[in-house]
Short mmCIF file of C-alpha atoms in Angstrom, two decimals:
data_model
loop_
_atom_site.label_atom_id
_atom_site.label_comp_id
_atom_site.label_asym_id
_atom_site.label_seq_id
_atom_site.Cartn_x
_atom_site.Cartn_y
_atom_site.Cartn_z
CA MET A 17 -51.39 4.80 33.61
CA ALA A 18 -49.38 5.00 36.76
CA ARG A 19 -48.60 1.68 38.15
CA ALA A 20 -49.49 2.75 41.69
CA ARG A 21 -52.74 4.33 42.72
CA VAL A 22 -54.16 5.55 45.91
CA GLN A 23 -57.96 6.03 45.79
CA GLN A 24 -61.24 5.86 47.95
CA ALA A 25 -63.06 3.83 45.44
CA ASP A 26 -63.21 0.16 45.28
CA PHE A 27 -61.54 -1.55 42.52
CA ASP A 28 -62.42 -4.40 39.90
CA VAL A 29 -59.78 -7.17 40.73
CA GLY A 30 -60.71 -9.09 37.32
CA ALA A 31 -60.45 -5.93 35.27
CA GLU A 32 -57.19 -4.93 36.69
CA LEU A 33 -55.49 -8.17 36.26
CA GLU A 34 -56.96 -8.53 32.77
CA ALA A 35 -55.35 -5.08 31.92
CA LEU A 36 -51.94 -6.46 32.70
CA THR A 37 -52.07 -9.01 29.91
CA ARG A 38 -54.38 -7.32 27.40
CA GLY A 39 -52.98 -7.32 23.87
CA ARG A 40 -49.94 -9.39 24.74
CA SER A 41 -48.94 -12.96 24.46
CA ASP A 42 -45.49 -13.07 26.25
CA VAL A 43 -47.02 -13.31 29.80
CA GLY A 44 -46.95 -16.70 31.41
CA ALA A 45 -47.99 -15.83 34.88
CA VAL A 46 -50.02 -13.38 36.75
CA ALA A 47 -49.77 -13.43 40.58
CA SER A 48 -51.92 -11.29 42.68
CA PHE A 49 -52.63 -10.31 46.24
CA VAL A 50 -55.96 -8.81 47.54
CA GLY A 51 -55.95 -7.48 51.19
CA LEU A 52 -59.44 -7.25 52.87
CA VAL A 53 -60.75 -5.62 56.16
CA ARG A 54 -61.14 -8.46 58.75
CA ASP A 55 -63.85 -8.16 61.45
CA ALA A 56 -61.52 -9.03 64.27
CA ASN A 57 -58.10 -7.96 65.37
CA ASP A 58 -56.18 -8.48 68.53
CA GLY A 59 -59.03 -9.88 70.37
CA SER A 60 -61.60 -7.23 69.57
CA SER A 61 -64.31 -7.18 67.12
CA VAL A 62 -63.81 -4.70 64.22
CA ARG A 63 -66.73 -2.75 62.93
CA GLY A 64 -64.75 -0.65 60.57
CA LEU A 65 -61.54 1.17 59.89
CA THR A 66 -60.37 4.52 58.54
CA LEU A 67 -57.27 4.59 56.49
CA GLU A 68 -55.16 7.79 56.55
CA HIS A 69 -52.05 8.44 54.29
CA TYR A 70 -49.65 11.13 53.38
CA PRO A 71 -50.82 12.46 50.04
CA GLY A 72 -47.83 12.96 47.69
CA MET A 73 -45.50 10.75 49.66
CA THR A 74 -47.63 7.68 49.48
CA GLU A 75 -47.73 7.83 45.62
CA LYS A 76 -43.97 8.29 45.45
CA ALA A 77 -43.29 5.50 48.12
CA LEU A 78 -45.52 3.08 46.13
CA GLU A 79 -43.99 3.94 42.82
CA ASP A 80 -40.44 3.36 44.34
CA ILE A 81 -41.36 0.02 45.46
CA CYS A 82 -42.72 -0.87 41.96
CA THR A 83 -39.35 0.32 40.63
CA GLN A 84 -37.43 -1.81 43.00
CA ALA A 85 -39.52 -4.92 42.11
CA ASP A 86 -38.99 -4.13 38.43
CA ALA A 87 -35.22 -4.01 38.82
CA ARG A 88 -35.10 -7.34 40.90
CA TRP A 89 -37.30 -9.53 38.89
CA ASP A 90 -38.07 -9.82 35.08
CA LEU A 91 -41.74 -8.38 35.15
CA GLN A 92 -44.05 -7.53 32.15
CA GLY A 93 -46.86 -5.70 34.16
CA LEU A 94 -47.43 -4.37 37.65
CA VAL A 95 -50.31 -2.77 39.28
CA VAL A 96 -50.65 -1.61 42.98
CA ILE A 97 -53.98 -0.03 44.36
CA HIS A 98 -54.40 0.97 47.87
CA ARG A 99 -57.65 2.37 49.21
CA VAL A 100 -58.07 5.20 51.83
CA GLY A 101 -60.96 6.52 53.81
CA SER A 102 -63.59 4.51 55.74
CA LEU A 103 -63.89 0.79 55.12
CA VAL A 104 -65.99 -2.07 56.73
CA PRO A 105 -65.18 -5.68 57.22
CA GLY A 106 -65.19 -7.57 54.01
CA ASP A 107 -64.01 -4.56 51.97
CA ARG A 108 -60.91 -4.72 49.64
CA ILE A 109 -58.03 -2.68 50.92
CA VAL A 110 -55.25 -3.36 48.69
CA LEU A 111 -54.40 -5.16 45.32
CA VAL A 112 -51.02 -6.11 43.97
CA GLY A 113 -50.82 -7.69 40.62
CA VAL A 114 -47.68 -8.93 38.86
CA ALA A 115 -47.30 -10.26 35.23
CA SER A 116 -44.19 -12.26 34.28
CA ALA A 117 -43.13 -14.87 31.82
CA HIS A 118 -42.69 -17.43 34.73
CA ARG A 119 -44.55 -17.92 37.90
CA GLY A 120 -41.40 -17.84 40.19
CA HIS A 121 -40.75 -14.05 39.27
CA ALA A 122 -44.46 -13.21 39.63
CA PHE A 123 -44.89 -14.74 43.11
CA GLU A 124 -41.70 -13.44 44.51
CA ALA A 125 -42.40 -9.88 43.21
CA CYS A 126 -45.92 -9.82 44.62
CA GLU A 127 -44.74 -10.90 48.03
CA PHE A 128 -41.91 -8.32 48.06
CA ILE A 129 -44.22 -5.53 47.11
CA MET A 130 -46.60 -6.33 49.91
CA ASP A 131 -43.75 -6.76 52.49
CA TYR A 132 -42.26 -3.33 51.55
CA LEU A 133 -45.71 -1.70 51.38
CA LYS A 134 -46.48 -2.79 54.77
CA THR A 135 -43.29 -1.17 56.30
CA ARG A 136 -42.60 1.77 53.93
CA ALA A 137 -45.78 3.22 52.34
CA PRO A 138 -47.22 5.95 54.84
CA PHE A 139 -50.62 4.59 55.51
CA TRP A 140 -52.21 4.47 58.97
CA LYS A 141 -55.20 2.43 60.08
CA ARG A 142 -57.70 3.61 62.72
CA GLU A 143 -60.01 0.82 64.02
CA ASP A 144 -63.50 1.13 65.19
CA THR A 145 -63.90 -1.70 67.60
CA SER A 146 -66.35 -2.95 70.25
CA GLU A 147 -63.97 -1.15 72.92
CA GLY A 148 -63.71 2.02 70.98
CA THR A 149 -61.56 3.49 68.34
CA ARG A 150 -57.70 2.87 68.28
CA TRP A 151 -54.75 3.27 66.04
CA VAL A 152 -53.47 -0.05 64.78
CA GLU A 153 -49.97 -0.85 66.13
CA ALA A 154 -47.13 -1.75 63.71
CA ARG A 155 -46.09 -5.36 63.99
CA ALA A 156 -42.55 -6.43 64.39
CA SER A 157 -43.26 -9.53 62.13
CA ASP A 158 -44.00 -7.13 59.29
CA ASP A 159 -40.44 -5.72 59.82
CA ALA A 160 -38.90 -9.02 59.81
CA ALA A 161 -40.90 -9.84 56.58
CA ALA A 162 -39.41 -6.92 54.82
CA GLN A 163 -35.91 -7.64 56.14
CA ARG A 164 -35.58 -10.94 54.42
CA TRP A 165 -35.43 -9.13 51.00
CA LYS A 166 -32.42 -7.12 51.85
CA MET B 25 -38.43 28.09 57.89
CA VAL B 26 -39.48 24.54 57.31
CA THR B 27 -43.00 22.94 57.16
CA LEU B 28 -43.66 20.22 59.63
CA LEU B 29 -46.43 17.67 59.09
CA TYR B 30 -47.86 15.24 61.64
CA PHE B 31 -49.98 12.10 60.82
CA ALA B 32 -52.07 9.69 62.59
CA GLY B 33 -51.56 9.22 66.31
CA LEU B 34 -48.83 11.92 66.54
CA ARG B 35 -51.23 14.31 64.77
CA GLU B 36 -53.81 13.62 67.40
CA SER B 37 -51.56 13.80 70.49
CA LEU B 38 -50.14 17.16 69.20
CA GLY B 39 -53.51 18.56 68.21
CA ARG B 40 -52.32 19.85 64.80
CA SER B 41 -51.46 18.55 61.44
CA ARG B 42 -48.91 21.23 60.18
CA GLU B 43 -46.89 24.05 61.37
CA GLN B 44 -43.96 26.29 60.17
CA VAL B 45 -40.97 26.64 62.38
CA SER B 46 -37.56 28.17 62.21
CA LEU B 47 -34.55 25.83 62.01
CA PRO B 48 -32.11 26.15 65.16
CA ALA B 49 -29.60 28.77 64.35
CA HIS B 50 -26.64 26.80 65.91
CA GLY B 51 -24.96 23.86 64.33
CA THR B 52 -25.42 21.92 61.07
CA PRO B 53 -29.19 21.50 60.80
CA THR B 54 -30.34 17.83 60.92
CA VAL B 55 -33.50 16.08 61.85
CA SER B 56 -31.75 15.27 65.39
CA LEU B 57 -31.17 19.01 65.81
CA LEU B 58 -34.70 19.97 64.90
CA VAL B 59 -36.24 17.30 67.11
CA GLU B 60 -34.36 18.44 70.06
CA SER B 61 -35.41 22.00 69.55
CA LEU B 62 -39.03 20.83 69.27
CA ARG B 63 -38.63 18.81 72.49
CA SER B 64 -37.34 21.79 74.46
CA ARG B 65 -40.06 24.14 72.91
CA ASP B 66 -43.15 22.48 74.47
CA ALA B 67 -44.20 19.44 76.74
CA GLN B 68 -46.56 18.02 74.08
CA SER B 69 -43.70 17.61 71.54
CA ALA B 70 -41.35 16.44 74.18
CA GLU B 71 -43.87 13.58 74.85
CA ALA B 72 -44.83 12.94 71.28
CA LEU B 73 -41.32 12.76 70.16
CA ALA B 74 -39.58 11.33 73.25
CA PRO B 75 -36.48 9.17 72.38
CA GLY B 76 -37.98 6.04 73.48
CA LYS B 77 -41.22 6.49 71.51
CA ARG B 78 -41.67 4.67 68.09
CA TRP B 79 -41.94 7.34 65.54
CA ARG B 80 -40.74 7.75 62.01
CA VAL B 81 -39.51 10.89 60.00
CA ALA B 82 -39.70 11.72 56.33
CA VAL B 83 -37.89 14.67 54.62
CA ASN B 84 -39.41 15.93 51.47
CA GLN B 85 -41.41 12.78 51.33
CA GLN B 86 -38.60 10.33 51.45
CA MET B 87 -38.07 8.14 54.54
CA ALA B 88 -35.27 9.73 56.72
CA ASP B 89 -33.69 9.27 60.09
CA LEU B 90 -31.98 11.47 62.85
CA ALA B 91 -28.84 12.19 60.84
CA THR B 92 -30.59 13.44 57.67
CA PRO B 93 -29.71 17.08 56.99
CA VAL B 94 -32.69 19.55 56.64
CA LYS B 95 -32.67 23.04 55.11
CA ALA B 96 -34.94 25.97 54.89
CA GLY B 97 -38.04 25.22 52.52
CA ASP B 98 -38.05 21.48 53.48
CA GLU B 99 -41.20 19.50 54.19
CA ILE B 100 -40.58 17.42 57.35
CA ALA B 101 -43.10 14.76 58.44
CA PHE B 102 -43.43 12.95 61.67
CA PHE B 103 -45.62 9.91 62.21
CA PRO B 104 -45.97 6.52 63.82
CA PRO B 105 -44.63 3.31 62.21
CA VAL B 106 -46.95 2.66 59.04
CA THR B 107 -49.78 0.23 59.17
CA GLY B 108 -51.19 0.08 55.66
CA GLY B 109 -51.73 -3.01 53.52
#
């Protein structure tokens, strides 16, 4: 199965992380990140959001990020799932799961994947707020977070 | 001809998600040359792809920049800075 998936459907965090270690006993650490839709952003209450993406490029960009993580750290398993379409506060948006022999590699790779995903994977969020709908602006802090891995 | 794709806010401000255009006949074709020809073609493109605006470009589904060469048959996408995750 591809390590990176883009889908409308929700995902089962437990089942995805379980799949990283099934049938093997050399994994010592699994680190994961789950991103959720918040009910507030930039001072407005958020009723929901729609995630647009660039089909074709999105999958390639995520797979490329996974390949870079594999090259930098000693990883035994990797999964990235990003949802698209309409979501409401509390919904899961993204999952990153990383399996490694030791926790240091797993933690770092997980953070690296999220930092790169935030700045390189072609997704765009449109928020439905109390003041109307608007495209979410990219944050300079996300660029800074990605820069530190250079 | 090349295929242009527009996403998110850029798609909305231009009112279209894709189009086919000819590459400029003069000079070595790059993203920069293509963007200049789009800007001079219509006011909407000039506004959406203005030099001071924050937009990104991908050529054949790889992140690119103004200096990236382009050729007939390429898929060139313009979009705002990404906001996933």
